Short mmCIF file of C-alpha atoms in Angstrom, two decimals:
data_model
loop_
_atom_site.label_atom_id
_atom_site.label_comp_id
_atom_site.label_asym_id
_atom_site.label_seq_id
_atom_site.Cartn_x
_atom_site.Cartn_y
_atom_site.Cartn_z
CA MET A 1 -48.03 -17.17 -10.88
CA TYR A 2 -47.94 -20.74 -12.32
CA GLU A 3 -47.75 -21.87 -16.02
CA ASN A 4 -49.05 -25.19 -17.72
CA LEU A 5 -52.28 -26.13 -15.44
CA LEU A 6 -54.01 -28.93 -15.86
CA ASN A 7 -57.93 -29.82 -14.75
CA ILE A 8 -58.22 -32.67 -12.79
CA SER A 9 -59.53 -34.96 -15.53
CA GLU A 10 -56.46 -34.19 -17.38
CA ALA A 11 -53.86 -34.64 -14.40
CA ALA A 12 -55.71 -38.21 -13.33
CA LYS A 13 -55.56 -39.14 -17.26
CA ARG A 14 -51.49 -38.73 -17.14
CA LEU A 15 -51.17 -40.31 -13.85
CA GLY A 16 -53.15 -43.51 -14.84
CA VAL A 17 -55.87 -42.86 -12.06
CA SER A 18 -59.11 -41.75 -11.78
CA PRO A 19 -60.63 -38.17 -10.82
CA SER A 20 -62.52 -39.73 -7.99
CA THR A 21 -58.84 -40.51 -6.66
CA LEU A 22 -57.20 -37.35 -6.98
CA ARG A 23 -60.52 -35.97 -5.06
CA ARG A 24 -60.19 -38.53 -2.06
CA LEU A 25 -56.40 -38.03 -1.86
CA GLU A 26 -57.09 -34.53 -1.30
CA LYS A 27 -60.12 -35.19 1.08
CA ASN A 28 -57.82 -37.09 3.07
CA GLY A 29 -55.26 -35.10 2.99
CA MET A 30 -52.52 -37.00 1.37
CA ILE A 31 -52.34 -35.16 -2.05
CA GLU A 32 -49.38 -32.92 -0.84
CA GLY A 33 -47.40 -36.11 0.23
CA TYR A 34 -47.54 -37.10 -3.29
CA GLY A 35 -45.92 -33.79 -4.45
CA LEU A 36 -48.71 -32.43 -5.85
CA LYS A 37 -50.27 -29.04 -5.19
CA VAL A 38 -54.17 -28.43 -5.65
CA LEU A 39 -54.90 -24.67 -6.82
CA TYR A 40 -58.28 -23.51 -7.22
CA THR A 41 -59.72 -20.95 -10.00
CA PRO A 42 -62.03 -18.36 -9.07
CA GLY A 43 -64.59 -20.58 -10.06
CA GLY A 44 -64.07 -23.24 -7.68
CA GLN A 45 -62.39 -25.63 -10.49
CA ARG A 46 -59.34 -27.55 -9.64
CA ARG A 47 -56.08 -27.22 -10.93
CA TYR A 48 -52.66 -29.28 -11.15
CA ILE A 49 -49.14 -27.75 -12.11
CA LEU A 50 -47.92 -29.57 -14.73
CA ASP A 51 -44.14 -29.88 -13.75
CA GLU A 52 -45.22 -31.39 -10.28
CA LEU A 53 -47.30 -33.96 -12.41
CA GLN A 54 -44.15 -34.90 -14.77
CA GLN A 55 -42.36 -34.90 -11.47
CA LEU A 56 -44.37 -37.68 -9.70
CA TYR A 57 -44.38 -39.68 -13.20
CA SER A 58 -40.72 -39.87 -13.05
CA GLU A 59 -41.06 -41.07 -9.50
CA GLN A 60 -43.40 -43.56 -10.81
CA GLY A 61 -40.82 -45.70 -12.62
CA PHE A 62 -40.45 -43.63 -15.90
CA SER A 63 -38.14 -40.65 -17.07
CA GLY A 64 -34.86 -42.03 -16.48
CA GLN A 65 -32.45 -39.39 -17.73
CA ILE A 66 -30.16 -40.01 -20.58
CA GLY A 67 -28.59 -36.96 -20.49
CA PHE A 68 -26.21 -35.28 -23.14
CA GLY A 69 -23.50 -37.26 -25.05
CA LYS A 70 -20.09 -35.96 -26.48
CA LYS A 71 -21.33 -34.78 -29.55
CA PRO A 72 -24.53 -33.07 -30.16
CA ALA A 73 -26.70 -31.39 -33.50
CA LEU A 74 -29.61 -29.51 -33.77
CA LEU A 75 -32.48 -30.50 -35.88
CA ILE A 76 -35.41 -27.92 -36.26
CA ARG A 77 -38.76 -28.95 -37.82
CA ASP A 78 -40.99 -27.09 -39.95
CA LEU A 79 -40.54 -23.44 -38.05
CA THR A 80 -42.17 -22.17 -41.63
CA ILE A 81 -44.79 -19.78 -42.67
CA ALA A 82 -47.27 -23.16 -42.90
CA PHE A 83 -46.62 -23.53 -39.15
CA THR A 84 -45.89 -20.09 -38.00
CA GLU A 85 -48.47 -17.42 -39.68
CA PRO A 86 -51.55 -17.17 -37.13
CA HIS A 87 -54.07 -17.36 -40.06
CA SER A 88 -52.69 -20.68 -41.86
CA GLN A 89 -54.78 -23.94 -41.17
CA LEU A 90 -51.33 -25.74 -39.59
CA SER A 91 -50.34 -22.91 -37.63
CA ILE A 92 -49.15 -23.72 -33.94
CA LYS A 93 -49.72 -21.72 -30.97
CA ILE A 94 -46.93 -19.37 -30.91
CA GLU A 95 -45.18 -18.43 -27.73
CA ASN A 96 -41.75 -18.42 -27.20
CA GLN A 97 -40.52 -21.18 -29.90
CA ILE A 98 -39.03 -18.87 -32.61
CA SER A 99 -36.88 -16.64 -30.11
CA ALA A 100 -35.97 -20.05 -27.91
CA THR A 101 -34.93 -21.89 -31.33
CA LYS A 102 -32.91 -18.70 -32.39
CA GLN A 103 -31.11 -18.99 -28.75
CA LEU A 104 -30.36 -22.77 -29.73
CA ILE A 105 -28.85 -21.98 -33.53
CA GLU A 106 -26.72 -18.87 -31.94
CA GLU A 107 -25.35 -21.46 -29.17
CA ALA A 108 -24.91 -24.10 -31.83
CA VAL A 109 -22.62 -21.84 -33.99
CA SER A 110 -20.63 -20.33 -31.35
CA HIS A 111 -19.45 -24.39 -30.57
CA ASN A 112 -19.69 -25.59 -34.20
CA ILE A 113 -22.63 -27.76 -33.27
CA PRO A 114 -24.33 -28.87 -36.68
CA ILE A 115 -27.71 -27.61 -37.49
CA ILE A 116 -30.06 -29.13 -39.40
CA PHE A 117 -33.80 -27.38 -40.59
CA SER A 118 -36.08 -30.05 -41.93
CA ILE A 119 -39.44 -28.70 -43.91
CA THR A 120 -42.24 -30.75 -44.64
CA ILE A 121 -43.36 -30.57 -48.44
CA TYR A 122 -46.46 -31.97 -50.29
CA ASP A 123 -45.32 -34.09 -53.45
CA SER A 124 -48.14 -35.35 -55.55
CA THR A 125 -45.94 -37.75 -56.95
CA ASN A 126 -44.60 -39.33 -54.10
CA GLU A 127 -46.58 -42.29 -52.54
CA VAL A 128 -46.03 -41.72 -49.09
CA SER A 129 -46.85 -37.83 -49.54
CA ARG A 130 -50.10 -38.89 -51.20
CA LEU A 131 -51.00 -41.14 -48.38
CA TRP A 132 -50.14 -39.02 -45.74
CA CYS A 133 -52.09 -35.93 -47.33
CA GLN A 134 -55.30 -38.60 -47.56
CA LYS A 135 -55.40 -38.77 -43.51
CA PHE A 136 -54.11 -34.72 -42.94
CA PRO A 137 -55.75 -32.94 -46.41
CA SER A 138 -54.26 -29.56 -44.77
CA LEU A 139 -50.56 -30.53 -46.14
CA GLN A 140 -51.66 -30.25 -49.65
CA ILE A 141 -50.78 -26.20 -49.37
CA LEU A 142 -46.95 -27.09 -48.51
CA ASP A 143 -45.86 -27.46 -52.00
CA ARG A 144 -42.27 -26.99 -52.38
CA GLN A 145 -42.66 -23.89 -54.65
CA SER A 146 -44.82 -21.97 -52.39
CA THR A 147 -44.05 -19.45 -50.17
CA TRP A 148 -45.86 -21.60 -47.10
CA VAL A 149 -42.53 -23.40 -46.96
CA ASN A 150 -39.93 -20.54 -46.41
CA ILE A 151 -38.31 -20.58 -43.03
CA HIS A 152 -39.65 -18.07 -40.63
CA PRO A 153 -38.00 -14.54 -41.61
CA ALA A 154 -36.19 -14.73 -37.83
CA LEU A 155 -34.54 -17.52 -38.84
CA SER A 156 -33.99 -17.71 -42.77
CA ASP A 157 -30.74 -15.49 -42.25
CA HIS A 158 -28.62 -18.69 -40.90
CA SER A 159 -26.43 -20.68 -42.72
CA TYR A 160 -27.44 -24.04 -42.10
CA ASP A 161 -25.28 -27.30 -42.35
CA MET A 162 -28.47 -29.09 -44.24
CA ILE A 163 -31.70 -27.94 -45.73
CA ASN A 164 -33.98 -30.91 -45.73
CA PRO A 165 -37.26 -30.76 -47.66
CA THR A 166 -39.02 -33.94 -47.10
CA VAL A 167 -42.17 -35.73 -47.26
CA HIS A 168 -41.36 -38.10 -44.67
CA ILE A 169 -42.89 -37.62 -41.00
CA THR A 170 -39.49 -37.94 -39.45
CA ASP A 171 -36.38 -35.66 -39.76
CA VAL A 172 -33.90 -39.17 -39.48
CA TYR A 173 -36.18 -41.01 -42.10
CA ASN A 174 -34.37 -39.23 -44.69
CA ARG A 175 -30.80 -41.24 -45.21
CA GLU A 176 -28.78 -38.43 -45.98
CA VAL A 177 -29.50 -36.72 -42.61
CA ASP A 178 -28.76 -40.09 -40.79
CA ASP A 179 -25.43 -40.16 -43.01
CA PHE A 180 -24.70 -36.94 -42.09
CA LEU A 181 -25.11 -37.46 -38.00
CA LYS A 182 -22.91 -40.30 -38.43
CA LYS A 183 -20.25 -39.03 -40.43
CA ARG A 184 -19.88 -36.47 -37.82
CA GLN A 185 -20.27 -39.21 -34.83
CA ILE A 186 -23.22 -37.33 -33.60
CA ASP A 187 -24.34 -39.16 -30.67
CA THR A 188 -27.03 -36.26 -29.05
CA VAL A 189 -29.80 -34.72 -31.48
CA ILE A 190 -31.94 -31.49 -29.66
CA LEU A 191 -35.01 -31.37 -31.38
CA ALA A 192 -37.10 -27.93 -32.45
CA GLY A 193 -39.95 -26.61 -33.93
CA ALA A 194 -43.72 -28.50 -34.50
CA THR A 195 -45.56 -30.35 -33.95
CA THR A 196 -44.63 -31.74 -31.14
CA SER A 197 -47.00 -34.55 -31.11
CA GLY A 198 -46.53 -34.98 -34.60
CA SER A 199 -42.95 -34.98 -36.55
CA ILE A 200 -41.26 -34.16 -32.90
CA ARG A 201 -42.64 -37.09 -31.29
CA ALA A 202 -41.91 -39.14 -34.09
CA THR A 203 -38.52 -37.71 -34.67
CA ALA A 204 -37.90 -38.36 -31.09
CA VAL A 205 -38.61 -42.42 -31.15
CA ASP A 206 -36.78 -42.97 -34.44
CA ALA A 207 -33.91 -41.10 -33.24
CA LEU A 208 -33.88 -42.98 -30.18
CA GLN A 209 -34.13 -46.26 -32.20
CA ARG A 210 -31.06 -45.57 -34.23
CA GLY A 211 -29.22 -44.59 -31.35
CA TYR A 212 -29.24 -41.23 -30.59
CA ARG A 213 -29.89 -39.31 -27.42
CA VAL A 214 -32.57 -36.96 -27.73
CA ILE A 215 -32.83 -33.81 -25.95
CA ILE A 216 -36.09 -31.25 -26.33
CA PRO A 217 -36.16 -27.52 -24.83
CA LYS A 218 -39.86 -27.37 -24.35
CA GLU A 219 -39.99 -23.97 -24.87
CA ALA A 220 -38.80 -24.37 -28.87
CA VAL A 221 -41.33 -27.07 -29.60
CA GLY A 222 -45.21 -26.16 -30.27
CA ASP A 223 -48.29 -27.82 -31.01
CA ARG A 224 -51.64 -26.22 -31.98
CA ASN A 225 -53.18 -26.31 -28.67
CA GLN A 226 -51.43 -26.31 -24.69
CA THR A 227 -53.29 -29.79 -23.99
CA LEU A 228 -51.79 -31.64 -26.74
CA GLN A 229 -48.49 -30.16 -26.02
CA ASN A 230 -48.53 -30.79 -22.19
CA SER A 231 -49.53 -34.46 -22.75
CA THR A 232 -47.24 -35.08 -25.59
CA LEU A 233 -44.16 -33.24 -23.61
CA ILE A 234 -45.04 -35.54 -20.63
CA ASP A 235 -45.38 -38.89 -22.66
CA LEU A 236 -41.77 -38.04 -24.35
CA ASN A 237 -40.18 -37.22 -21.26
CA ALA A 238 -41.14 -40.64 -19.89
CA ARG A 239 -40.33 -43.05 -22.55
CA TYR A 240 -38.21 -41.62 -25.33
CA ALA A 241 -36.46 -38.23 -24.58
CA ASP A 242 -35.47 -35.77 -21.91
CA VAL A 243 -37.19 -32.53 -21.77
CA MET A 244 -35.71 -29.77 -20.30
CA ASN A 245 -36.09 -26.21 -19.62
CA LEU A 246 -33.94 -23.72 -22.62
CA GLU A 247 -31.51 -22.87 -19.75
CA LYS A 248 -30.49 -26.39 -18.74
CA VAL A 249 -30.40 -27.10 -22.56
CA LEU A 250 -28.41 -23.92 -23.39
CA LYS A 251 -25.99 -25.28 -20.65
CA GLY A 252 -25.61 -28.88 -22.04
CA MET A 253 -24.69 -27.59 -25.39
CA LYS A 254 -21.01 -26.17 -24.18
CA PRO A 255 -18.27 -28.01 -24.41
CA PRO A 256 -17.40 -29.75 -20.92
CA ILE A 257 -14.88 -26.99 -19.87
CA GLU A 258 -17.04 -24.14 -20.13
CA GLN A 259 -19.90 -26.23 -18.53
CA LEU A 260 -17.35 -26.10 -15.41
CA ASP A 261 -16.93 -22.52 -15.52
#
């Protein structure tokens, strides 16, 4: 019935209060006044709805909406074999990310919206790559010649405006990508791919600092577990990006005249 339920510790952490405060609000009949619903598992454990927590977080002074600008671009990150094959040590929890990204691509193509596909690679001759791999040894499988860095088969037939093999954590660190966007007067970047707490988050922060509006369709990004995914999306929406459902993003990609239809 409900998706993305959090336990009381997770909910309290995201709201910046203690679990005992949430229990007290419920006991005093005040919890619903904050727009929160408490659900109970068959074992009697409290669960809170992520969307309601995100709404409350917004009302506390965070999460002003940036919205779409006039010229969007779609940036896809690491929906490659390494991040989507269940047996890979880098794999995210796959749900609807591939199908959602495919819809974004089709919408982008229909409106001539540029698409960049960034692929993390490991380069033993690059100091940044070696340093990142020292912290995150699993990246060693991402040799540029390996099949691990191949684009997921469901997305590999599309003609991307740019393929960006990169040793860097953010898409726009590569000057070629930033120049590509600026040359086309792009003011909005839509982020899809993996991982939400890694490159997606880093790219969102970096893109905002470079003057781009950042849009994240929540169905099109993924991480290695749901708790990390949920907490990162809440924080991204609070500070750096507009996190929206896929339907709303697809609508926002349409030219203004079509949006009025």
